[in-house]
mmCIF file of C-alpha atoms in Angstrom:
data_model
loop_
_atom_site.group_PDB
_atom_site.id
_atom_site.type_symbol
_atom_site.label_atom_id
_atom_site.label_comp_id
_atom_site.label_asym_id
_atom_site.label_seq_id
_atom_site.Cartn_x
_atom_site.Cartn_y
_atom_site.Cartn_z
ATOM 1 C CA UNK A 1 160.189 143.665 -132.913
ATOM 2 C CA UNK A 2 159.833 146.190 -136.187
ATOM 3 C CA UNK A 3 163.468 147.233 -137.252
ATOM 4 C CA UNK A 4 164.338 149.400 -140.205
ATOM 5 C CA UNK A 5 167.483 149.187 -142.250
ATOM 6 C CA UNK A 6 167.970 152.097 -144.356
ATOM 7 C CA UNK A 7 164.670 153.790 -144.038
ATOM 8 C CA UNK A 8 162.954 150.577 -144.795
ATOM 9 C CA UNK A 9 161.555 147.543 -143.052
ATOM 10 C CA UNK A 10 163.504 144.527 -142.837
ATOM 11 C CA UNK A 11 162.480 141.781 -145.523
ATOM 12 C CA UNK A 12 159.890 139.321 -143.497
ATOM 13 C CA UNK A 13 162.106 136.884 -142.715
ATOM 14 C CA UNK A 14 164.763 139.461 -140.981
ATOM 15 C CA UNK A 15 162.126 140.267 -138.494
ATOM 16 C CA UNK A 16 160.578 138.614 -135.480
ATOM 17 C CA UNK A 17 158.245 139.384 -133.114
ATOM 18 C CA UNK A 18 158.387 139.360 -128.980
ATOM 19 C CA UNK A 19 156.217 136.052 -128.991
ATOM 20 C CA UNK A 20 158.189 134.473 -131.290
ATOM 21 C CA UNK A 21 161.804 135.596 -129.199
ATOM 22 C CA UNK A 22 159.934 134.193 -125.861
ATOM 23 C CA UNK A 23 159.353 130.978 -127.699
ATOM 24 C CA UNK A 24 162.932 130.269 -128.933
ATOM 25 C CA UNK A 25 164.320 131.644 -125.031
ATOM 26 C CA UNK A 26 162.148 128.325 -123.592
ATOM 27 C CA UNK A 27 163.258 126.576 -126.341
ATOM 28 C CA UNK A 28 166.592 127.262 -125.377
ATOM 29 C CA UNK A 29 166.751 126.355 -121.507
ATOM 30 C CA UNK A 30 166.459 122.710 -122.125
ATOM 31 C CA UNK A 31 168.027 121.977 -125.131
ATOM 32 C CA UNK A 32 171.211 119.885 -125.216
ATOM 33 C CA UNK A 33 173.322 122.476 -126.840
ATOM 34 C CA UNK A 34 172.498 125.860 -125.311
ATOM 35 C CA UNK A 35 173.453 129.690 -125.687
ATOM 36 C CA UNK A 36 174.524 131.088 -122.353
ATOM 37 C CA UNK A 37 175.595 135.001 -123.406
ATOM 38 C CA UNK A 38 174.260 137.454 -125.737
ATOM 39 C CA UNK A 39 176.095 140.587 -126.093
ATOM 40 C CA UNK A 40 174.555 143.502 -127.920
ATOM 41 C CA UNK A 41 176.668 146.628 -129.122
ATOM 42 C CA UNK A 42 175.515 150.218 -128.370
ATOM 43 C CA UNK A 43 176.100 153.645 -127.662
ATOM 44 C CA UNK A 44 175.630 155.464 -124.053
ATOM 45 C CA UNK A 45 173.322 158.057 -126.267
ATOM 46 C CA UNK A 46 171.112 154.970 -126.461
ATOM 47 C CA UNK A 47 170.459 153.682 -122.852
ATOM 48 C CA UNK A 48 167.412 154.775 -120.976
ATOM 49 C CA UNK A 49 165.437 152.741 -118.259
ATOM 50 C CA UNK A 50 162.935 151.782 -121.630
ATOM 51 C CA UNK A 51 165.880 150.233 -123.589
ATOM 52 C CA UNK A 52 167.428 148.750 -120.601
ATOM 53 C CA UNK A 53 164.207 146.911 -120.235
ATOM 54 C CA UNK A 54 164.070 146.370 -123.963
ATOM 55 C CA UNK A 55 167.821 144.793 -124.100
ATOM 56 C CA UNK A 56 167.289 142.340 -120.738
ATOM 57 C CA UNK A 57 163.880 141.234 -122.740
ATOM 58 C CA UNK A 58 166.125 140.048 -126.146
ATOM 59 C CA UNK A 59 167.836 138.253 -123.561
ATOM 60 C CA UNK A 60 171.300 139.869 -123.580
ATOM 61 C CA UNK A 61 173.906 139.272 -121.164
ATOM 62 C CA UNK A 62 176.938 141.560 -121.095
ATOM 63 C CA UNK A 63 176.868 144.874 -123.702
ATOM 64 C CA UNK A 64 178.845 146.604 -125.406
ATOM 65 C CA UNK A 65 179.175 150.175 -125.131
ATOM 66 C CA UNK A 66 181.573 152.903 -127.241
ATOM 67 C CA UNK A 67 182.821 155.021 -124.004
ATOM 68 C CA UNK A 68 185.567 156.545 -126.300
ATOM 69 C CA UNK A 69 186.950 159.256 -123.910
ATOM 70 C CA UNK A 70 186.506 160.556 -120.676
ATOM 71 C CA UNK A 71 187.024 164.347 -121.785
ATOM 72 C CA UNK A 72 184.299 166.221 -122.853
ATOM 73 C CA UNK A 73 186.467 168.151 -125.043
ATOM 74 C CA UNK A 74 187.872 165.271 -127.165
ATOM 75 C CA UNK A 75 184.440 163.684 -127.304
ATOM 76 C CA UNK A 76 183.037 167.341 -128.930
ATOM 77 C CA UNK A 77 185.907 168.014 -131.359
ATOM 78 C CA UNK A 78 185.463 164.595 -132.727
ATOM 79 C CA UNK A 79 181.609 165.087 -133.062
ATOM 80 C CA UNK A 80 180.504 161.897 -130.920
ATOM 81 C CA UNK A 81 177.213 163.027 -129.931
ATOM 82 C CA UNK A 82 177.135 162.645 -126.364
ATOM 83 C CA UNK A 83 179.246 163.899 -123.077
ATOM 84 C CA UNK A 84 181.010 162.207 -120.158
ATOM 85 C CA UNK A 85 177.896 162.232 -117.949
ATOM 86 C CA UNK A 86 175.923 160.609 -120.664
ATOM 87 C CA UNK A 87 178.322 157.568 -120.610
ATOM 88 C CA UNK A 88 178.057 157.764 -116.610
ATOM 89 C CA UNK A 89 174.332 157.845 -116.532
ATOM 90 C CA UNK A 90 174.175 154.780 -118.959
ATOM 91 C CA UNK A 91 176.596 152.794 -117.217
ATOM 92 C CA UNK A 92 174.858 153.005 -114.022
ATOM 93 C CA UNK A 93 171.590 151.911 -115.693
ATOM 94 C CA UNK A 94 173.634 149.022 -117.126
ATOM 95 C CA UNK A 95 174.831 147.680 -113.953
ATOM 96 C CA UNK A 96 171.901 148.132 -111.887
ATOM 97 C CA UNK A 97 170.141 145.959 -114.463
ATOM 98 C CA UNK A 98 172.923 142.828 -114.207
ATOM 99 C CA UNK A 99 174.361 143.224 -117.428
ATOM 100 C CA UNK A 100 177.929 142.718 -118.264
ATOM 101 C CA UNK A 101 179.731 145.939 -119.274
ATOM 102 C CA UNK A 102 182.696 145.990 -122.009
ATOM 103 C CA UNK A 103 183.460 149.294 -122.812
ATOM 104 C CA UNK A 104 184.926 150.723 -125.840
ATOM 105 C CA UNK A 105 187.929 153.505 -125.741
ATOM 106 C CA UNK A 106 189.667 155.108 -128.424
ATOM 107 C CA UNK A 107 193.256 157.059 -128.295
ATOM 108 C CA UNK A 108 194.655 159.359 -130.434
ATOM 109 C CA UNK A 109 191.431 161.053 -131.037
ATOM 110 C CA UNK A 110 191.346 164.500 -132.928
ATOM 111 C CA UNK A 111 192.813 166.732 -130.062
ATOM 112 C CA UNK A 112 194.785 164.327 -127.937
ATOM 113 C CA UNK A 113 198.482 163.679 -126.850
ATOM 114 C CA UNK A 114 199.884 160.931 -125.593
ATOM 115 C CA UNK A 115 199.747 162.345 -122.167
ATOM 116 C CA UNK A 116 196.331 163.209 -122.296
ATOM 117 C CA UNK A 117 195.418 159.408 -123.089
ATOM 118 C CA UNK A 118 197.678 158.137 -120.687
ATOM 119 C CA UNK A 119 195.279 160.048 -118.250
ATOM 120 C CA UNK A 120 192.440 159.680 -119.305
ATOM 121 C CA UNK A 121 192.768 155.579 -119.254
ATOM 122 C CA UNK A 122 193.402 155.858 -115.135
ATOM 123 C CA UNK A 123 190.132 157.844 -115.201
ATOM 124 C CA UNK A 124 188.251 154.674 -116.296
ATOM 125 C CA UNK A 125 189.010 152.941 -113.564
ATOM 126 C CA UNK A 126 189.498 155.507 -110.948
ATOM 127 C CA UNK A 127 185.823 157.210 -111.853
ATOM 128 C CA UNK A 128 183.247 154.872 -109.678
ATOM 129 C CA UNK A 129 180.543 155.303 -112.604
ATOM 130 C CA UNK A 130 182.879 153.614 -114.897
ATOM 131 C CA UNK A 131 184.969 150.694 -114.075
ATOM 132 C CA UNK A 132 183.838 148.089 -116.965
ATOM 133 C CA UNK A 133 184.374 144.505 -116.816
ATOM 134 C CA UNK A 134 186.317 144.229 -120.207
ATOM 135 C CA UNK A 135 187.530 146.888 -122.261
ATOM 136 C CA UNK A 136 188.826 147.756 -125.886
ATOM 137 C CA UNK A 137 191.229 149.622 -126.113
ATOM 138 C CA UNK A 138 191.203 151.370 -129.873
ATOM 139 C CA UNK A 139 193.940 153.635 -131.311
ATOM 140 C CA UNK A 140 192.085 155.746 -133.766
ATOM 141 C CA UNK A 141 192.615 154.477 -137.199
ATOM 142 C CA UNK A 142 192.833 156.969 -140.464
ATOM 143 C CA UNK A 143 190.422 155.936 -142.820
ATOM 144 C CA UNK A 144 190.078 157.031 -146.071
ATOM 145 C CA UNK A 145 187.106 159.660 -147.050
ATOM 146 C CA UNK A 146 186.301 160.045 -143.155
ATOM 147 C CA UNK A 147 186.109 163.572 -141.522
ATOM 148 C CA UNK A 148 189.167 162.909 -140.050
ATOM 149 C CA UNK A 149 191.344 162.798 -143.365
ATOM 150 C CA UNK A 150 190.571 166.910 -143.644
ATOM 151 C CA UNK A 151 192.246 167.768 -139.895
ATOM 152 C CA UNK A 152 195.162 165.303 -140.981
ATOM 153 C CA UNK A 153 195.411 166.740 -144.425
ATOM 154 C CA UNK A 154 195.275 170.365 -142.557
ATOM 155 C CA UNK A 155 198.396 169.361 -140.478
ATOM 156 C CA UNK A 156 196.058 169.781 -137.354
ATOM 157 C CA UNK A 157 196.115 165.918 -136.614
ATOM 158 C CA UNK A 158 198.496 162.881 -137.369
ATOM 159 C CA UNK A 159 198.649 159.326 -136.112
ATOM 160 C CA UNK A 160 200.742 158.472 -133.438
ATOM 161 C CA UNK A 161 204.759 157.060 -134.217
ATOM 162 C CA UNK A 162 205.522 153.466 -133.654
ATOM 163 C CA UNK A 163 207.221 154.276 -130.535
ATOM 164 C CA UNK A 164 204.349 156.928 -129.674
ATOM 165 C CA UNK A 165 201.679 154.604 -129.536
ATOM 166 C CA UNK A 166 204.354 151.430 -127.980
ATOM 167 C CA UNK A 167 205.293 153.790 -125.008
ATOM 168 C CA UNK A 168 201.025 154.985 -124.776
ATOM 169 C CA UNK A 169 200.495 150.944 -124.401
ATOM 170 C CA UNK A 170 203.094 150.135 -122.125
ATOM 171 C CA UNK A 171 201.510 153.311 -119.664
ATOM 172 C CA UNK A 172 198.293 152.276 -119.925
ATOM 173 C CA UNK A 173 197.918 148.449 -120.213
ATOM 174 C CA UNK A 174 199.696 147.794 -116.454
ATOM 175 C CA UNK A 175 196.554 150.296 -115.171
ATOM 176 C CA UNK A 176 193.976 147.611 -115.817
ATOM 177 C CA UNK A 177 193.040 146.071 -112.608
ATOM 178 C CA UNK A 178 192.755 142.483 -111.973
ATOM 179 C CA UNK A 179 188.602 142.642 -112.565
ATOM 180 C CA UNK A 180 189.065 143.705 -115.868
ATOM 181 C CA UNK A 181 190.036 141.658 -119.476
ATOM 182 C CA UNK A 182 191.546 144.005 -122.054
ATOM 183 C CA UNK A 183 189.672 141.954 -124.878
ATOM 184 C CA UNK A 184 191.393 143.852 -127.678
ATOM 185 C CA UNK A 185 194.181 145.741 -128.150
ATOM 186 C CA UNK A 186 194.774 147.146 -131.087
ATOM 187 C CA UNK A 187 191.501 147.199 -133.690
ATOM 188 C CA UNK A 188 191.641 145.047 -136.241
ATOM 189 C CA UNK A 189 191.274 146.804 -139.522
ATOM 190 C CA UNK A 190 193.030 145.273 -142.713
ATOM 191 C CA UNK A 191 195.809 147.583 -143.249
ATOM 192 C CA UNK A 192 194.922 148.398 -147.511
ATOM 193 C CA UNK A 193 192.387 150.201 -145.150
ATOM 194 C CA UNK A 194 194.291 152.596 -143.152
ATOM 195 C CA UNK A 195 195.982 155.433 -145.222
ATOM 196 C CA UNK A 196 198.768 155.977 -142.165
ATOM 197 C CA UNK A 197 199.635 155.143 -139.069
ATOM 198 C CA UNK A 198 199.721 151.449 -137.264
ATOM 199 C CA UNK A 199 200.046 148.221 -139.714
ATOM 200 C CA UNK A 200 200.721 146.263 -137.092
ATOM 201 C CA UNK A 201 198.170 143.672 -136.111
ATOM 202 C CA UNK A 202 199.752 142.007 -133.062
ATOM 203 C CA UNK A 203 201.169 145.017 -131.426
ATOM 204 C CA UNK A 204 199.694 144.179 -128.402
ATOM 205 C CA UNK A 205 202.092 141.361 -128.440
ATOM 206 C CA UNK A 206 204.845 143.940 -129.274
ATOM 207 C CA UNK A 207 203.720 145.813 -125.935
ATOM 208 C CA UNK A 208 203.365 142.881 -124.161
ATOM 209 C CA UNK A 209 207.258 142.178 -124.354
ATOM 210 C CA UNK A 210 208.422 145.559 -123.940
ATOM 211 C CA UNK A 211 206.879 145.058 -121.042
ATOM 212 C CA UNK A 212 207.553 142.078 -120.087
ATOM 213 C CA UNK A 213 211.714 142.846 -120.986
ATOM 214 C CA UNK A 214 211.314 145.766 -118.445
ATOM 215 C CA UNK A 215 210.115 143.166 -115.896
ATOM 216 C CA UNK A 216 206.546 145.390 -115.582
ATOM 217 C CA UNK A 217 203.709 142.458 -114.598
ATOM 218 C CA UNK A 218 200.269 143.225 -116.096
ATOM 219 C CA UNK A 219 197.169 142.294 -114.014
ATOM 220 C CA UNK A 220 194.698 141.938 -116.162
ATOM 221 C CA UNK A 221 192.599 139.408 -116.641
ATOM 222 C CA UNK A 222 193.693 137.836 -120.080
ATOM 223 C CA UNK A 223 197.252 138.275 -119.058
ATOM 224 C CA UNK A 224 196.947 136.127 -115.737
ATOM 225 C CA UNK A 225 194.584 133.089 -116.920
ATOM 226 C CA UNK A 226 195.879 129.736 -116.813
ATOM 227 C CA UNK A 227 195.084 128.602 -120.481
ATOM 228 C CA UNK A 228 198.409 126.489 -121.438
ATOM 229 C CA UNK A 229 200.500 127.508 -118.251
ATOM 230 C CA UNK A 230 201.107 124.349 -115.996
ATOM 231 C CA UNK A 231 199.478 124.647 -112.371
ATOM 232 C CA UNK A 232 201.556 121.676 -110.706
ATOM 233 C CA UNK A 233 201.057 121.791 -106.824
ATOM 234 C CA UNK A 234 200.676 125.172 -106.142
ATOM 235 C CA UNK A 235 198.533 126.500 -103.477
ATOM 236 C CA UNK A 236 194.932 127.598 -104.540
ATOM 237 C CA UNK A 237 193.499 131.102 -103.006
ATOM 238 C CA UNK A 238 190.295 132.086 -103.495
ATOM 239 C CA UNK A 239 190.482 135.679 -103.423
ATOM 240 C CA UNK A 240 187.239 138.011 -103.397
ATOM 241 C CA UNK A 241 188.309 141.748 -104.596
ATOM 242 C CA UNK A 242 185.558 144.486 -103.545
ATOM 243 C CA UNK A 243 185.282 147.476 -104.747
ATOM 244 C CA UNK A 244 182.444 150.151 -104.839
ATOM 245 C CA UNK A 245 180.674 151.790 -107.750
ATOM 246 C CA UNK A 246 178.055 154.423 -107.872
ATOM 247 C CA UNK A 247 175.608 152.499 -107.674
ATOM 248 C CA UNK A 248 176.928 148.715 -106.466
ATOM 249 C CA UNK A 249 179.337 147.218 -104.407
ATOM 250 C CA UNK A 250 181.385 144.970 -106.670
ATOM 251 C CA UNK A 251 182.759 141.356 -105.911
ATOM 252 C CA UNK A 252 185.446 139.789 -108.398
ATOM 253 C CA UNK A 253 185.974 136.244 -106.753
ATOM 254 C CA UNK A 254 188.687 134.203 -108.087
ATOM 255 C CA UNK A 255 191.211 130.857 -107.706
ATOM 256 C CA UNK A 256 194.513 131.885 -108.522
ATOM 257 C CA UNK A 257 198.014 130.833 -107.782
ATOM 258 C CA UNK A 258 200.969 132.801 -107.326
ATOM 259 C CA UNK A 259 201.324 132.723 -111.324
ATOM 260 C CA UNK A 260 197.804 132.451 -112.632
ATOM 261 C CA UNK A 261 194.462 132.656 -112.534
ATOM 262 C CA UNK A 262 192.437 129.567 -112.420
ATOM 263 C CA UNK A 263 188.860 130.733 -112.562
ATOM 264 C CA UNK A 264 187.086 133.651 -111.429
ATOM 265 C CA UNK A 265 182.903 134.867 -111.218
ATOM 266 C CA UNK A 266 181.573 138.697 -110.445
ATOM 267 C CA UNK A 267 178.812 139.246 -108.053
ATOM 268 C CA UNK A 268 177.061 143.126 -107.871
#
């Protein structure tokens, strides 16, 4: 394993070779305390069969990868490097090799409404090459010194309102079907960071009660788990929830009670 930082190798004790990785993964299957998941972070520009291979031989479990948008046109304008099919094409790799897959989208990119995100979340799950496990949903942030400061300084792009982005939020977050765990909502940047537009950290909570006041049930995963709820004698179900990819056929099977869920696994 030979990985450069800045044009340069590693110093020698940043580095490790394959032997050495396949040494500490034995290691690690008998030892009291044990790691269980790796997740890696990449980009769908960066998947082919050779780096599928590469990423199952580090050992990683579940990865993350920066979908962004499901528009071609939004991905070009804000210079992402790679298309729709690109994102497809990786995914299906990723799922035919058993990883994990907790995508990454962003609204209010350069070029979208409101509208046009509240769209393009349903395609995630409605496109069969998509449909990720977990998701993070991002409102674009503006960042000082970034491309994007010259289109807002232009007047050709703004952050959305409070009540822009509350009402985007309260569209999209019901959409998320019961497979799925919205990990994040909301990125968490310190706010002397962002020049305008969202200071709120827990505006996921925010959305959360809107929706919650307007008696609209979410059905994702984080929003259903037992955690602190009390189960008391309720009836257990173990539900198994297909549904079909391009290139699987998908089981989430879970315990639940009419209020919460209990405990779930995936099989592909």
């Amino acid at each position: 394993l030979r990985t450069h930082h800045g044009g340069a190798l590693l110093a020698e004790h940043e580095t490790v070779q394959w032997r050495r990785l396949e040494v500490a993964h034995l290691a690690n299957e008998t030892t009291p305390c044990r790691v269980v998941g790796l997740v890696i972070e990449t980009r769908p520009d960066e998947i082919d069969a050779a780096e599928v291979l590469n990423l199952r031989r580090l050992g990683a479990t579940k990865l993350q990868i920066g979908v962004q948008s499901l528009s071609d046109p939004i991905l070009a304008q804000n210079r992402r490097g790679h298309d729709v099919d690109t994102s497809r094409r990786a995914l299906a790799l990723i799922r035919r090799a058993g990883f994990k897959i907790h995508a990454h989208w962003m609204a209010n990119l350069y070029g979208a409404t409101v509208d046009d995100d509240i769209a393009d979340f349903s395609r995630l799950f409605h496109d069969p090459a998509i449909q990720p496990d977990e998701l993070k949903l991002y409102p674009c942030s503006l960042i000082p010194h970034t491309p994007l400061m010259a289109h807002y300084e232009a007047g050709r792009w703004r952050p959305y309102s409070r009540d822009e982005l509350l009402r985007l939020l309260c569209a999209v977050m019901p959409v998320a079907p019961i497979y799925c765990r919205l990990s994040r909502v909301i990125r968490d940047i310190p706010s002397t960071h962002i020049h305008e537009g969202n200071l709120e950290s827990n505006f996921r909570e925010v959305a959360e009660a809107s929706l919650a006041a307007r008696g609209v049930p979410l059905r994702e995963i984080r929003a259903r788990e037992i955690r602190l709820k009390a189960m008391g004698d309720d009836v257990h179900t173990l539900r198994d929830h297909r549904y079909d990819t391009t290139v699987s056929v998908e089981h989430f099977l879970s315990f639940e009670t009419e209020e919460a869920l209990l405990g779930f696994t995936r099989l592909s």
